[in-house]
Coordinates of C-alpha atoms in Angstrom, one line a residue:
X1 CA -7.8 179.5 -13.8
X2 CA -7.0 177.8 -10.5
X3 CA -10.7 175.9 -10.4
X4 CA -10.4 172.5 -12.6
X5 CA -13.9 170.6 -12.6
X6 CA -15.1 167.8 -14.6
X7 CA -17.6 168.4 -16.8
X8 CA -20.2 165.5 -17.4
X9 CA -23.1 165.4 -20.2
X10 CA -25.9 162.7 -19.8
X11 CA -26.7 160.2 -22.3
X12 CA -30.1 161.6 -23.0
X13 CA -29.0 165.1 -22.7
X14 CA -26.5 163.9 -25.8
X15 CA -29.9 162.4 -27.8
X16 CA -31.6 165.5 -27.5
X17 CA -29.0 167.3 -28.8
X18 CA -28.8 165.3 -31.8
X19 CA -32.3 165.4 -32.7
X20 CA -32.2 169.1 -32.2
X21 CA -28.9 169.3 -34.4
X22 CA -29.6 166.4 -36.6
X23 CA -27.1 168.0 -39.6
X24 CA -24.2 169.1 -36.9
X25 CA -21.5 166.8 -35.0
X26 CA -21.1 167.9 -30.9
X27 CA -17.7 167.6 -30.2
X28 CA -17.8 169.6 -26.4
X29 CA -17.4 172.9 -24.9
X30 CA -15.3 175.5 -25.9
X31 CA -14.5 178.8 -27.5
X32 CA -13.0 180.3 -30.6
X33 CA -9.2 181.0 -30.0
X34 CA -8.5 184.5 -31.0
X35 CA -5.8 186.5 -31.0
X36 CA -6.6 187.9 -27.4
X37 CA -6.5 184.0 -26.3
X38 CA -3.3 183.6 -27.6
X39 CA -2.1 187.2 -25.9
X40 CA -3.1 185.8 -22.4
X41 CA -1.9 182.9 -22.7
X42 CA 1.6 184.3 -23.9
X43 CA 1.7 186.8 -20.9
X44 CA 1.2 183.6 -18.3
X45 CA 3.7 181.7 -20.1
X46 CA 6.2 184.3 -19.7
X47 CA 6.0 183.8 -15.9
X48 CA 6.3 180.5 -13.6
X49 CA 3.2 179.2 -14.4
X50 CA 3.5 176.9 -11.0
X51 CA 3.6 180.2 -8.7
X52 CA 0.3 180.8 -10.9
X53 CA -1.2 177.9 -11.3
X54 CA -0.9 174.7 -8.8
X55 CA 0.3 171.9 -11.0
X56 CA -1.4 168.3 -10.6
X57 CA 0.6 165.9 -12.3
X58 CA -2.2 163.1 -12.2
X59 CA -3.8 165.1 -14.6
X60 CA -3.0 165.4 -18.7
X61 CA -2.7 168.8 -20.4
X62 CA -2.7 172.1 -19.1
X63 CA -6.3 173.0 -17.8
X64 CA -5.9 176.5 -17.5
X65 CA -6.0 177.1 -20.9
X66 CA -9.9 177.1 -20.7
X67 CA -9.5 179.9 -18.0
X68 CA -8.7 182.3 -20.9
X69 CA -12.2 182.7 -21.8
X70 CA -15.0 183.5 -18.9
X71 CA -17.5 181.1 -21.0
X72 CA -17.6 178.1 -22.9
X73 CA -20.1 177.2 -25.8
X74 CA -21.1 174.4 -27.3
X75 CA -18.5 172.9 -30.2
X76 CA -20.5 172.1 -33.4
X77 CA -19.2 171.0 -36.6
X78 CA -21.6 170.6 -39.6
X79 CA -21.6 167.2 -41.0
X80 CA -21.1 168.3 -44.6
X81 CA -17.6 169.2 -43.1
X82 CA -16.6 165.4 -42.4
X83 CA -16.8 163.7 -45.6
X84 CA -13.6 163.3 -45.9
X85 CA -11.3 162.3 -42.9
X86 CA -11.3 163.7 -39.0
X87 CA -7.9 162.9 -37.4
X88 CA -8.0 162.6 -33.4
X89 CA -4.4 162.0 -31.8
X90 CA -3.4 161.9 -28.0
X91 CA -1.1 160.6 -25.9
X92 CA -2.6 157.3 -23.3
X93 CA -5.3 159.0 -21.2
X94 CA -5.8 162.2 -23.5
X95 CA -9.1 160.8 -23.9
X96 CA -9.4 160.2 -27.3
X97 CA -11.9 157.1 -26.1
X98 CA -14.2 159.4 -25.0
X99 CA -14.0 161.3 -28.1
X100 CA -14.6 158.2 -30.1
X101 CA -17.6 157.5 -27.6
X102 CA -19.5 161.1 -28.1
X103 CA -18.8 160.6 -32.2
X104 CA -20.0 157.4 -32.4
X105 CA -23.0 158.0 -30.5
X106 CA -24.1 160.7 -32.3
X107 CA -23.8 158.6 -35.6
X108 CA -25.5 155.6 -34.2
X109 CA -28.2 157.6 -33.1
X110 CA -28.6 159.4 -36.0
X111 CA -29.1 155.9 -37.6
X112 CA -26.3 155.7 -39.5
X113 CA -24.0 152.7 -40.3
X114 CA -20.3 152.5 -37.8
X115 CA -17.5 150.4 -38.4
X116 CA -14.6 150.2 -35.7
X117 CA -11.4 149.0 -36.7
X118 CA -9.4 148.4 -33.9
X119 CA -6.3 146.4 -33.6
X120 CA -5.4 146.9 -29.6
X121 CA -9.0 145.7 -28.9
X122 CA -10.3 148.7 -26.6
X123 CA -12.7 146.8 -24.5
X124 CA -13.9 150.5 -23.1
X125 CA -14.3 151.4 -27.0
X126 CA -16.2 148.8 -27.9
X127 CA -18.6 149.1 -24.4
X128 CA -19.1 152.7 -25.6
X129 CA -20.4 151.4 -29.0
X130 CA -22.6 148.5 -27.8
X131 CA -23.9 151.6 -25.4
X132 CA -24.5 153.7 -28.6
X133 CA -26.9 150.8 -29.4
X134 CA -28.7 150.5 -26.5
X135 CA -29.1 153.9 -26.1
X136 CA -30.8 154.3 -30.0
X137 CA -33.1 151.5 -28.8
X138 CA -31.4 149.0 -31.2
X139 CA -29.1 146.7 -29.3
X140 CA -29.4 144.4 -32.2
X141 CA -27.3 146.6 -34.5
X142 CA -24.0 145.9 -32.3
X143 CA -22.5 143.1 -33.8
X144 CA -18.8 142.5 -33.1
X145 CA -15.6 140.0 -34.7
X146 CA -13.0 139.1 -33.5
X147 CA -11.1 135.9 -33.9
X148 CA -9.8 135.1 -30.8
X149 CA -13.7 134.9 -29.1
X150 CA -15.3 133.5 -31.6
X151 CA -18.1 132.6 -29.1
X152 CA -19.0 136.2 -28.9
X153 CA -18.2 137.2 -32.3
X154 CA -20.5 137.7 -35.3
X155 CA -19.7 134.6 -38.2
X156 CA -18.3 136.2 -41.7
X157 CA -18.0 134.3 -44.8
X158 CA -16.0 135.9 -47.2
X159 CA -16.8 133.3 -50.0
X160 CA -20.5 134.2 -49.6
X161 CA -20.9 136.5 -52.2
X162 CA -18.8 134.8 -54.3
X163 CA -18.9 131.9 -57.1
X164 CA -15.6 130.9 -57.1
X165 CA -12.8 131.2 -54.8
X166 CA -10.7 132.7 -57.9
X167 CA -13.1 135.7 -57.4
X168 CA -11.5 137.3 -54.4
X169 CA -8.0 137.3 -55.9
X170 CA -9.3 139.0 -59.4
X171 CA -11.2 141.9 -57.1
X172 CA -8.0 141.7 -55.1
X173 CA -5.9 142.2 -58.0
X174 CA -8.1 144.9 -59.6
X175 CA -7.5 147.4 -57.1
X176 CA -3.8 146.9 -56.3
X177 CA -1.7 149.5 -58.1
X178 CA 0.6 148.6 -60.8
X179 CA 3.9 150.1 -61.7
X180 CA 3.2 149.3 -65.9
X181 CA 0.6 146.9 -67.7
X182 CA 2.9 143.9 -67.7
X183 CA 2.7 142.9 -64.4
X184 CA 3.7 139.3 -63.1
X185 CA 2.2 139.2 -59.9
X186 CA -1.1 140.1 -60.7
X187 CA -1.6 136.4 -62.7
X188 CA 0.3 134.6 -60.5
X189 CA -1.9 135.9 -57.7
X190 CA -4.4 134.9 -60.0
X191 CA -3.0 131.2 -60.6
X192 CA -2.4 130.5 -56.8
X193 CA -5.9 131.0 -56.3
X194 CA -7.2 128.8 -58.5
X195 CA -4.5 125.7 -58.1

């Protein structure tokens, strides 16, 4: 439990796992915690885990947790299994960036469509995505917005598959909940649109 190494998987190492896997997600190495996990780790907890363990504060979490089980396995998840919504929290440096990097690899190179919403602007996010591309052979697919560069930024209209400008309010206005039928602010939405 003392012995704390990186572990480090190779981008084409990652694309032949996904065309051996094409219907499961990869999400690292581990084990399945069982009640004999949770025994050992209980035991250690009851003692100074510094006279045990040497602590390294440059380093997040508590590595010896994977010292509870003499061998890891590969973490698979089938894809059915994320249709509806995967959460990943952390604290800064947890490395939920690299998480986001091995995800959206796999789904780029499974040829599949990624959006990235991302307010901060993770410049090491958005590397790992064009990367994604590159990797799949397709560095055409990366396309990127954002308004402050607009010199390196894809162009959207948002009038382009409309008529009218009027349009965007009504679809606007057709998907916002209402509290009862007679609502005012949907028309007036409506009207400041058009005027």
């Amino acid at each position: 439990m003392r012995q704390f190494r990186f572990q480090y998987l190779e981008a084409e190492k990652l694309v032949t796992m996904v065309k051996r896997n094409p219907e499961a997600l990869w999400f690292g190495w581990g084990f399945d915690w069982v009640q004999k996990h949770a025994q050992l780790a209980y035991e250690i907890l009851k003692r100074d885990v510094s006279t045990l363990i040497p602590s390294d504060h440059q380093r997040m979490g508590s590595a010896w947790i994977h010292g509870l089980e003499v061998s890891e396995n590969d973490i698979r998840q089938p894809l059915q299994h994320t249709a509806g919504h995967t959460l990943l929290v952390g604290t800064t440096g947890a490395g939920k960036t690299r998480a986001f990097d091995v995800l959206v690899t796999q789904a780029v190179l499974r040829g599949e469509a990624v959006i990235i919403i991302d307010p901060k602007g993770d410049k090491d996010l958005m590397a790992c995505a064009k990367r994604a591309c590159a990797l799949a052979k397709r560095p055409d697919r990366f396309v990127y917005f954002h308004p402050a560069f607009p010199e390196d930024s894809v162009r959207l209209d948002p009038l382009h598959n409309f008529n009218r400008p009027s349009e965007i309010a009504s679809r606007i206005s057709a998907i916002s909940p209402s509290e009862s039928s007679n609502d005012p602010f949907k028309p007036l939405a409506k009207n400041r649109w058009i005027t």
